[in-house]
XYZ file of C-alpha atoms in Angstrom:
652
model
C 0.000 0.000 0.000
C 1.326 3.388 -0.904
C 2.079 5.895 1.742
C -0.880 8.110 2.581
C -0.548 11.808 3.288
C -2.161 13.525 6.198
C -5.189 15.645 5.331
C -3.566 18.387 7.356
C -0.298 18.245 5.414
C -0.330 21.982 4.786
C -0.919 22.912 8.420
C 1.564 25.456 9.653
C 4.616 24.323 11.585
C 3.506 26.297 14.625
C 0.150 24.534 14.717
C 1.783 21.119 14.445
C 4.097 22.037 17.302
C 1.151 23.048 19.424
C -0.548 19.737 18.762
C 2.547 17.760 19.575
C 3.040 19.668 22.812
C -0.029 17.943 24.240
C 1.607 14.549 23.773
C -1.731 12.861 24.373
C -1.859 10.205 21.702
C 0.472 7.517 22.855
C -1.992 4.710 22.240
C -4.821 5.752 19.979
C -4.463 8.359 17.286
C -7.007 8.860 14.558
C -5.121 11.861 13.270
C -2.175 11.316 10.954
C 1.120 13.111 11.291
C 2.988 14.445 8.290
C 4.633 11.593 6.459
C 6.878 11.527 3.446
C 5.845 9.706 0.302
C 9.329 8.283 0.002
C 10.800 5.354 1.894
C 14.217 3.832 2.294
C 15.681 2.376 -0.898
C 15.665 -1.236 0.290
C 12.220 -1.165 1.866
C 8.728 -0.619 0.576
C 5.413 -0.959 2.303
C 3.645 -4.176 1.526
C 0.039 -4.253 0.545
C -2.495 -4.792 3.282
C -5.391 -7.117 2.624
C -8.956 -5.805 2.891
C -10.134 -5.525 6.478
C -13.079 -7.484 7.838
C -15.746 -5.004 8.939
C -16.141 -6.701 12.309
C -12.577 -6.035 13.434
C -11.744 -2.837 15.329
C -9.171 -0.603 13.701
C -6.216 1.337 15.023
C -5.038 4.150 12.764
C -1.671 5.782 13.153
C 0.613 7.784 10.871
C -1.410 6.916 7.836
C -1.114 3.175 8.459
C -4.043 0.953 9.312
C -3.583 -1.972 11.698
C -6.251 -4.557 12.324
C -6.395 -6.908 15.253
C -4.687 -10.093 14.022
C -6.095 -13.601 14.187
C -3.344 -14.874 16.442
C -1.718 -17.038 13.780
C 0.969 -14.551 12.836
C 4.410 -14.611 14.424
C 6.102 -11.926 16.492
C 8.819 -9.472 15.547
C 11.178 -7.066 17.320
C 11.764 -3.517 16.105
C 15.476 -2.910 15.529
C 15.036 0.771 16.342
C 12.982 0.888 19.555
C 13.102 -2.742 20.657
C 9.327 -3.107 20.849
C 7.967 -6.637 20.424
C 4.762 -6.880 18.413
C 2.760 -8.921 15.948
C 4.875 -9.430 12.829
C 2.072 -8.639 10.388
C 1.630 -5.253 12.025
C 5.266 -4.291 11.420
C 6.433 -2.056 8.613
C 8.010 -3.220 5.332
C 8.518 -6.645 3.826
C 11.476 -7.427 6.071
C 9.510 -6.583 9.243
C 12.589 -4.966 10.815
C 10.733 -1.915 12.135
C 7.388 -1.290 13.756
C 6.760 1.933 11.835
C 7.917 4.261 9.101
C 9.336 6.588 11.732
C 11.521 3.861 13.235
C 12.763 2.922 9.775
C 13.716 6.493 8.913
C 15.180 7.216 12.336
C 17.354 4.137 12.010
C 18.562 5.116 8.564
C 19.310 8.675 9.704
C 21.727 7.451 12.407
C 19.510 8.719 15.232
C 19.341 5.412 17.046
C 22.034 6.210 19.563
C 20.651 9.641 20.448
C 17.067 8.472 20.863
C 17.958 5.520 23.063
C 20.185 7.712 25.221
C 17.356 10.233 25.638
C 14.945 7.522 26.725
C 17.397 6.064 29.214
C 18.052 9.478 30.725
C 14.353 10.298 30.919
C 14.781 13.518 28.990
C 11.729 15.300 27.571
C 11.179 13.853 24.108
C 11.678 15.889 20.988
C 9.054 15.814 18.271
C 10.798 12.845 16.680
C 11.102 11.070 20.016
C 7.368 11.449 20.584
C 6.750 9.544 17.392
C 9.180 6.866 18.541
C 7.241 6.475 21.784
C 3.946 6.462 20.005
C 4.630 3.648 17.577
C 5.738 0.991 20.094
C 2.529 1.479 22.054
C 0.499 1.006 18.914
C 2.414 -2.196 18.276
C 1.754 -3.257 21.850
C -1.957 -2.709 21.372
C -1.796 -4.798 18.240
C 0.076 -7.536 20.062
C -2.577 -7.727 22.731
C -5.387 -7.482 20.226
C -5.394 -11.202 19.523
C -7.135 -11.656 22.863
C -9.843 -9.179 21.918
C -12.512 -11.735 21.087
C -12.271 -13.537 24.421
C -12.015 -10.346 26.451
C -15.038 -8.590 24.971
C -17.499 -10.631 27.009
C -15.446 -10.080 30.156
C -15.372 -6.337 29.508
C -19.139 -6.243 29.102
C -19.603 -8.175 32.332
C -17.246 -5.822 34.144
C -19.006 -2.741 32.792
C -22.340 -4.069 34.046
C -21.035 -4.939 37.501
C -23.141 -3.894 40.452
C -21.555 -1.073 42.521
C -20.091 -1.996 45.879
C -22.745 -2.047 48.564
C -22.612 0.725 51.134
C -22.847 4.481 51.357
C -21.838 6.522 48.312
C -21.259 10.248 48.652
C -21.773 10.682 44.914
C -25.198 9.069 44.876
C -26.163 10.845 48.087
C -25.265 14.255 46.685
C -26.685 13.668 43.205
C -30.020 12.294 44.368
C -30.614 15.188 46.758
C -28.817 18.048 44.930
C -26.665 18.679 47.987
C -23.616 20.920 48.104
C -20.464 20.150 50.034
C -18.094 22.416 51.930
C -14.986 23.144 49.825
C -11.621 21.726 50.816
C -10.343 25.243 51.536
C -12.633 25.398 54.594
C -10.486 22.781 56.327
C -6.971 24.138 56.828
C -5.926 21.120 58.900
C -6.988 18.586 56.254
C -4.768 17.336 53.406
C -4.443 19.998 50.673
C -6.487 22.395 52.800
C -3.948 25.195 52.388
C -2.805 24.409 48.833
C -5.989 23.384 47.031
C -5.548 26.223 44.584
C -8.209 27.037 42.000
C -9.402 23.486 41.377
C -12.982 23.977 40.286
C -15.567 22.977 37.721
C -14.131 22.872 34.233
C -10.647 21.687 35.220
C -9.429 18.901 32.896
C -7.637 15.787 34.095
C -6.419 12.473 32.715
C -8.174 9.451 34.177
C -8.487 5.737 33.396
C -10.856 5.010 30.525
C -13.304 2.430 31.833
C -15.371 2.499 28.641
C -12.820 0.483 26.727
C -12.425 -3.171 25.797
C -8.646 -3.148 25.517
C -6.861 -5.478 27.936
C -4.369 -2.801 28.958
C -5.071 0.160 31.215
C -5.655 3.201 29.042
C -6.595 6.795 29.844
C -8.676 9.645 28.506
C -9.342 13.303 29.232
C -12.227 14.210 31.546
C -13.582 17.481 32.882
C -14.851 18.260 36.377
C -18.619 18.770 36.224
C -19.181 19.185 39.971
C -17.027 19.318 43.085
C -17.986 17.939 46.486
C -15.053 18.222 48.866
C -12.311 15.966 47.551
C -14.755 14.211 45.237
C -15.349 15.333 41.673
C -18.053 14.347 39.208
C -16.166 13.748 35.956
C -17.290 13.552 32.338
C -15.153 12.227 29.510
C -14.265 14.702 26.787
C -16.458 14.182 23.748
C -19.656 13.396 25.640
C -20.788 17.038 25.552
C -24.137 17.128 27.430
C -24.414 13.357 27.721
C -24.122 12.415 31.415
C -24.674 8.673 30.941
C -21.068 7.778 31.801
C -20.388 10.477 34.397
C -18.591 9.122 37.438
C -17.349 10.289 40.836
C -13.691 10.126 41.724
C -11.498 11.425 44.534
C -9.351 14.214 43.072
C -6.481 13.276 45.381
C -6.611 9.642 44.335
C -3.803 7.883 42.522
C -5.705 7.559 39.231
C -6.190 11.279 38.541
C -3.421 13.151 36.752
C -2.848 16.551 35.138
C -3.191 16.829 31.383
C 0.093 15.812 29.819
C 0.866 13.096 32.340
C 0.199 10.327 29.834
C 2.654 11.854 27.379
C 5.459 12.067 29.925
C 4.670 8.655 31.414
C 4.258 6.776 28.156
C 0.621 5.918 28.846
C -1.915 5.540 26.016
C -4.832 7.931 25.578
C -7.797 6.134 24.037
C -11.264 7.630 23.404
C -14.168 5.877 25.161
C -15.737 3.146 23.044
C -19.164 4.809 23.187
C -17.921 7.826 21.229
C -14.983 6.223 19.428
C -16.384 6.962 15.971
C -17.828 10.370 16.827
C -14.783 12.200 15.479
C -12.284 11.296 12.795
C -9.601 13.610 14.133
C -9.365 13.236 17.891
C -6.178 15.237 18.200
C -7.717 18.283 16.536
C -10.772 17.875 18.776
C -8.702 17.811 21.970
C -6.504 20.672 20.853
C -9.612 22.773 20.390
C -11.179 21.682 23.664
C -8.076 21.987 25.813
C -6.713 25.269 24.509
C -6.998 27.692 27.426
C -8.388 25.040 29.795
C -7.067 24.540 33.308
C -5.619 21.338 34.689
C -4.022 20.159 37.912
C -0.552 21.472 38.802
C 2.237 19.155 37.638
C 3.282 18.535 41.259
C -0.270 17.936 42.514
C 0.278 14.307 43.515
C 3.485 15.278 45.303
C 1.636 17.937 47.278
C -1.050 15.437 48.212
C 1.588 13.023 49.462
C 3.389 15.730 51.439
C 0.155 16.986 53.019
C -0.563 13.473 54.279
C 2.700 13.162 56.194
C 2.010 13.461 59.914
C 4.643 14.337 62.539
C 3.119 12.205 65.276
C 4.436 8.657 65.319
C 3.429 5.511 67.132
C 4.924 5.016 70.622
C 5.008 8.765 71.316
C 3.873 9.729 74.835
C 1.491 12.650 75.376
C -0.719 14.100 78.086
C -4.419 13.856 77.258
C -7.663 14.487 79.113
C -8.802 11.652 81.352
C -12.139 10.607 79.868
C -13.342 9.310 83.246
C -12.450 12.523 85.108
C -12.535 15.614 82.934
C -10.706 17.716 85.478
C -7.388 15.933 85.015
C -5.017 14.602 82.380
C -3.204 11.293 82.006
C -0.272 9.964 80.054
C -1.204 8.110 76.879
C 0.769 6.525 74.067
C 0.089 6.974 70.343
C -1.079 3.576 69.124
C -1.953 4.540 65.535
C -2.232 7.568 63.251
C -4.896 7.738 60.540
C -5.285 10.933 58.557
C -3.894 12.971 61.430
C -6.268 11.374 63.945
C -4.556 9.682 66.864
C -5.666 6.600 68.705
C -4.222 7.125 72.152
C -3.990 4.268 74.639
C -3.727 5.266 78.290
C -0.368 4.181 79.606
C -1.781 1.974 82.357
C -4.034 0.043 79.984
C -2.837 -3.544 79.948
C -5.062 -4.810 77.136
C -4.768 -1.537 75.137
C -8.570 -1.177 75.047
C -8.659 1.892 77.287
C -8.194 4.400 74.495
C -9.139 7.881 73.344
C -9.386 9.289 69.805
C -8.549 12.858 68.852
C -6.863 14.856 66.116
C -3.203 15.767 66.469
C -4.260 19.455 66.575
C -6.851 18.861 69.294
C -6.702 21.220 72.295
C -7.064 18.148 74.505
C -3.541 16.775 74.014
C -0.309 18.303 75.276
C 3.341 17.528 75.687
C 4.604 15.665 78.745
C 4.943 18.141 81.606
C 2.214 20.509 80.409
C -0.116 19.870 83.352
C 2.573 20.636 85.894
C 3.608 23.797 84.062
C 0.154 25.400 84.211
C -1.136 23.897 87.472
C -3.615 21.443 85.908
C -4.602 18.300 87.803
C -2.763 15.213 86.609
C -3.180 11.507 87.338
C 0.204 10.034 88.023
C 0.852 6.749 86.308
C 1.596 3.602 88.287
C 4.251 2.921 85.694
C 7.424 4.494 87.070
C 9.575 3.743 84.050
C 8.975 4.297 80.370
C 8.298 1.160 78.439
C 10.848 0.164 75.847
C 10.381 2.079 72.614
C 8.155 4.769 74.113
C 9.368 8.351 73.965
C 7.965 11.788 74.716
C 6.450 13.670 71.791
C 8.420 16.899 71.118
C 6.563 20.009 72.390
C 6.715 21.754 69.019
C 4.345 19.187 67.492
C 1.352 20.426 69.476
C -1.024 23.189 68.464
C 0.052 26.513 69.909
C -2.479 28.745 71.615
C -2.488 32.508 71.422
C -0.486 34.236 74.094
C -2.556 36.321 76.502
C -1.793 39.098 78.953
C -3.221 38.175 82.320
C -1.411 40.975 84.137
C -4.219 43.521 83.753
C -7.946 42.921 83.829
C -8.417 39.181 83.622
C -10.757 36.295 84.376
C -11.364 35.614 88.057
C -12.779 32.702 89.986
C -16.556 32.929 90.352
C -17.143 34.933 87.151
C -20.119 33.819 85.077
C -20.117 33.048 81.370
C -21.722 30.802 78.773
C -19.940 27.657 77.612
C -20.464 24.610 75.423
C -21.029 21.635 77.682
C -18.344 19.046 76.741
C -20.689 16.261 77.908
C -23.634 17.538 75.880
C -22.260 19.392 72.884
C -25.717 20.364 71.632
C -26.102 22.692 74.604
C -24.600 26.041 75.561
C -24.966 26.355 79.318
C -24.702 28.778 82.195
C -21.195 28.268 83.553
C -18.743 29.536 86.155
C -14.970 29.954 86.216
C -13.825 27.686 89.011
C -10.072 28.129 88.790
C -7.630 30.294 86.850
C -4.544 28.408 85.679
C -1.322 29.672 84.104
C -0.824 30.604 80.439
C -4.459 31.636 79.958
C -6.120 28.333 80.869
C -9.362 28.220 82.862
C -11.182 25.477 84.766
C -14.913 25.813 84.157
C -17.966 24.136 85.679
C -21.566 23.913 84.442
C -23.903 25.515 86.964
C -26.287 23.048 88.587
C -24.436 19.992 87.247
C -21.173 20.010 89.142
C -19.889 17.158 91.248
C -18.993 18.000 94.803
C -15.318 17.199 94.278
C -15.084 19.171 91.054
C -14.226 16.062 89.047
C -16.350 17.282 86.155
C -14.683 20.654 85.742
C -13.143 21.027 82.327
C -10.333 23.090 80.916
C -10.764 25.730 78.203
C -8.226 28.299 77.110
C -9.229 31.958 77.432
C -9.133 32.266 73.629
C -11.238 29.133 73.112
C -14.202 29.640 70.763
C -16.235 27.368 73.070
C -16.757 30.012 75.777
C -18.889 33.132 75.381
C -19.774 36.262 77.323
C -23.004 36.517 79.249
C -25.850 37.300 76.846
C -24.269 35.683 73.769
C -27.070 33.144 73.332
C -29.826 35.690 73.798
C -28.454 38.181 71.287
C -27.865 35.400 68.733
C -31.195 33.668 69.385
C -29.661 30.461 70.706
C -31.402 28.518 73.441
C -29.370 28.838 76.636
C -29.498 25.843 78.982
C -30.194 27.157 82.509
C -28.769 25.518 85.653
C -30.479 22.279 86.618
C -33.124 22.796 89.203
C -33.383 26.528 88.495
C -37.095 27.241 88.781
C -37.285 30.894 87.790
C -37.976 30.485 84.075
C -37.561 31.920 81.548
C -33.958 32.365 82.572
C -32.751 35.954 82.869
C -29.076 36.698 83.369
C -29.730 39.932 85.236
C -31.832 38.150 87.849
C -29.440 35.186 88.090
C -26.377 37.365 88.656
C -28.198 39.252 91.375
C -29.452 36.090 93.044
C -26.026 34.429 93.053
C -24.197 37.640 93.899
C -21.953 37.084 90.883
C -20.459 39.173 88.115
C -20.191 38.432 84.432
C -16.776 37.967 82.867
C -15.876 41.127 80.873
C -16.821 40.867 77.201
C -13.472 42.194 76.049
C -11.661 39.140 77.429
C -13.316 36.742 74.989
C -12.143 35.708 71.539
C -14.151 37.777 69.067
C -12.164 37.031 65.907
C -14.171 35.460 63.113
C -12.249 34.087 60.115
C -13.639 34.054 56.613
C -14.288 30.334 56.939
C -16.355 29.764 53.794
C -19.055 27.580 55.357
C -22.707 28.021 54.427
C -25.875 26.527 55.847
C -26.740 23.245 54.148
C -23.201 22.241 53.253
C -22.278 18.591 53.649
C -19.120 17.388 55.341
C -17.665 14.568 57.400
C -17.651 15.265 61.136
C -16.484 13.502 64.269
C -19.159 12.519 66.751
C -17.453 14.236 69.658
C -19.419 12.157 72.152
C -17.718 9.099 70.668
C -14.681 10.546 68.902
C -13.691 7.355 67.098
C -16.689 7.827 64.793
C -16.632 10.067 61.712
C -20.125 10.605 60.309
C -22.026 12.100 57.394
C -23.071 15.553 58.592
C -24.589 18.894 57.608
C -24.031 22.495 58.674
C -27.469 23.642 59.841
C -26.643 26.980 61.467
C -23.778 29.468 61.566
C -23.286 31.993 64.378
C -20.130 33.994 63.717
C -17.466 31.259 63.866
C -19.734 28.743 65.577
C -21.250 25.941 63.470
C -24.223 23.775 64.338
C -23.400 20.279 63.043
C -26.271 17.883 62.381
C -25.643 14.157 61.900
C -27.726 13.022 58.939
C -30.441 10.574 59.897
C -30.455 11.511 63.597
C -32.683 13.797 65.636
C -31.669 17.392 66.258
C -30.957 16.729 69.925
C -27.775 14.947 68.848
C -26.491 18.045 67.038
C -23.211 19.524 68.209
C -21.819 23.040 68.357
C -18.376 23.086 66.773
C -15.912 25.839 65.909
C -15.360 26.554 62.214
C -11.661 25.713 62.598
C -12.187 22.554 64.600
C -9.810 19.751 63.538
C -12.735 17.357 63.881
C -14.422 18.546 60.672
C -13.354 17.194 57.287
C -14.239 17.591 53.613
C -16.437 15.089 51.822
C -14.171 12.250 50.739
C -11.708 12.564 53.637
C -12.471 9.079 54.964
C -11.960 7.558 51.536
C -8.704 9.431 51.067
C -7.220 8.487 54.437
C -8.701 5.014 54.773
C -10.850 5.941 57.782
C -14.272 4.308 58.150
C -17.201 6.647 57.439
C -20.451 6.247 59.378
C -23.381 6.636 56.937
C -26.690 8.314 57.817
C -28.749 6.356 60.319
C -31.094 3.789 58.728
C -34.827 3.978 59.281
C -34.772 1.298 62.000
C -32.335 3.350 64.061
C -34.418 6.470 63.577
C -37.493 4.694 64.936
C -35.577 3.736 68.090
C -34.644 7.352 68.746
C -38.092 8.286 70.011
C -38.078 5.521 72.647
C -34.645 6.435 73.954
C -35.265 10.165 73.734
C -37.517 10.143 76.798
C -34.902 8.257 78.784
C -32.282 10.767 77.726
C -34.407 13.757 78.713
C -35.221 12.129 82.035
C -31.534 11.602 82.735
C -30.862 15.239 81.998
C -33.396 16.368 84.574
C -31.646 14.497 87.368
C -28.884 15.912 89.490
C -25.520 15.237 87.857
C -23.219 13.217 90.097
C -20.341 12.440 87.815
C -21.940 9.557 85.936
C -21.933 9.250 82.182
C -24.476 11.307 80.304
C -26.490 9.731 77.525
C -24.477 9.955 74.313
C -25.289 9.330 70.675
C -23.125 6.215 70.814
C -25.569 4.589 73.220
C -28.328 4.916 70.682
C -26.128 3.923 67.770
C -25.009 0.755 69.584
C -28.409 -0.218 71.022
C -27.872 1.487 74.375
C -24.888 -0.612 75.428
C -23.929 -0.167 79.067
C -20.633 1.474 79.973
C -18.879 2.969 82.932
C -16.887 5.689 81.219
C -17.810 8.664 79.133
C -15.776 10.344 76.424
C -15.857 13.876 75.218
C -14.089 16.230 72.904
C -14.380 19.933 73.084
C -15.849 21.188 69.842
C -13.425 23.906 69.012
C -9.911 24.698 68.096
C -7.795 27.384 69.686
C -6.352 28.251 66.303
C -6.660 31.942 65.563
C -7.637 33.691 62.338
C -8.155 37.251 61.333
C -11.656 38.617 61.406
C -14.107 40.400 63.623
C -17.503 39.878 65.182
C -19.783 41.813 67.449
C -20.767 40.499 70.855
C -23.468 42.606 72.410
C -24.865 42.376 75.897
C -28.455 43.409 76.359
C -28.543 45.760 79.323
C -31.416 45.436 81.740
C -32.435 47.966 84.345
């Protein structure tokens, strides 16, 4: 067969260079490159027999290859070393896999091209052709298995999705929106997400393909939901039939151009394979001016998922059985920045506590002594082999405060999130002032006689508020238990208890531009059982305070959390880090809520004596009995720029 000329033979050199710069056609190319009508003197292209209409076709550089019948022998290209089906090779002698290899060999470029490949240098225009042809030959070599693999491919394409919760289906079926990754500075890529948005193009595996090798194609982001993106293959236009969800930080998503530099084939999806005759021209038009991921995106993802805390590190953490003190615990595991801490005296390693490495509840060894916080001394007098103290610089730093002037004093009243009932903001009292700005706080009407349920907040904590905060922001304030003079009025209560309110100016009033909006979906820790990460929704925003609702559960299990809490994560965080996500409660669990709700409310009306309050875990695990309670304060002490107004309604 005589050499065929490209229909775009007269295209300008600049345009050809622009096309080649994409380097996207390492496996399937329906567009021909410029070829010469001449060939080497001792070689001529042999005639190709007519092609059966049932056989798929691969076109490249003006040559047409059909999937062979498996009877032909194999050959090795003397230029590039690629092994392929002999009948698919160029010329009568079958020495080369393509015209380009033949000409490159005859032009004494063999040494230079091989050296460039070995050194991993960016290919020149000629080198691109050399990379392209071997992959075409490889496709031809594998093509003999096409007939037997077609049925398998169809079966695979029709496979039933894995059972379980799917964020993509959940968002699509309800038209939900998710909080963007940039809202979570502590999460992977939270500070370097960049301008990844709808319309960004990426290279992803082509699942609509019957080839036995893994091939790729270009896709565009149709919708973003946290780390997850709804993708659509280029060429489908408004057809959403093959749209699919994928984690942007996953290992199978790459910036445009990755296939060219990695020697991976780009193959159009089978559904639209014959939609265009010139796929290169189509992609050049579609991708000109389009955005893609940064070249070092995968490296940034990997770096952002490196955590400084290591197993066997010793820390001080709140004692979940006595909130007023801390204990020594050892890091047992680290998942996505979340630490499973095992108390040092636990023999079976089941006495544990989960928190994020930036949690305000963990500190370096010696912290309690330095600020005057109560501490439970361990019965273990000597460090166990392999255990070592975590360096102090690994822990989240709190803002320095000046306690020399007007400052918090014991007995001052304020409003605070109850760490044992995070859906409630309660009337509270400062019970003790510690060093470095830390305060011991008790919930009025619910305190144990020995103060074992006091809890520690920093003065800059977003979980404490000035008197009147709830009223001015229309939040229900939980009055002291047993207080009969309702509705509760701060003016009357302060007069009756002969107390004063903590000065408004001492509280943290900075509100960052967090980016959250009501209705946004996210993944949130159930702070009453901090090992659980659940599907959740932002239902209310008060300055920097977020009301987090756990999908499928009643509102009484909602939790107040700071916008910068390290216990909030983007949609897709569990999938990215390998953490187990708790889906919305099924209908059977919802029905059981009403029966347990009365018990919970009854327990709340009783005098608190240090026993465990009803938590969401009890309902989720069929009200299993337990002796200990766990809590996690719903805020981070991390500071951000911003401002907010806290007004106190004055009464006569």
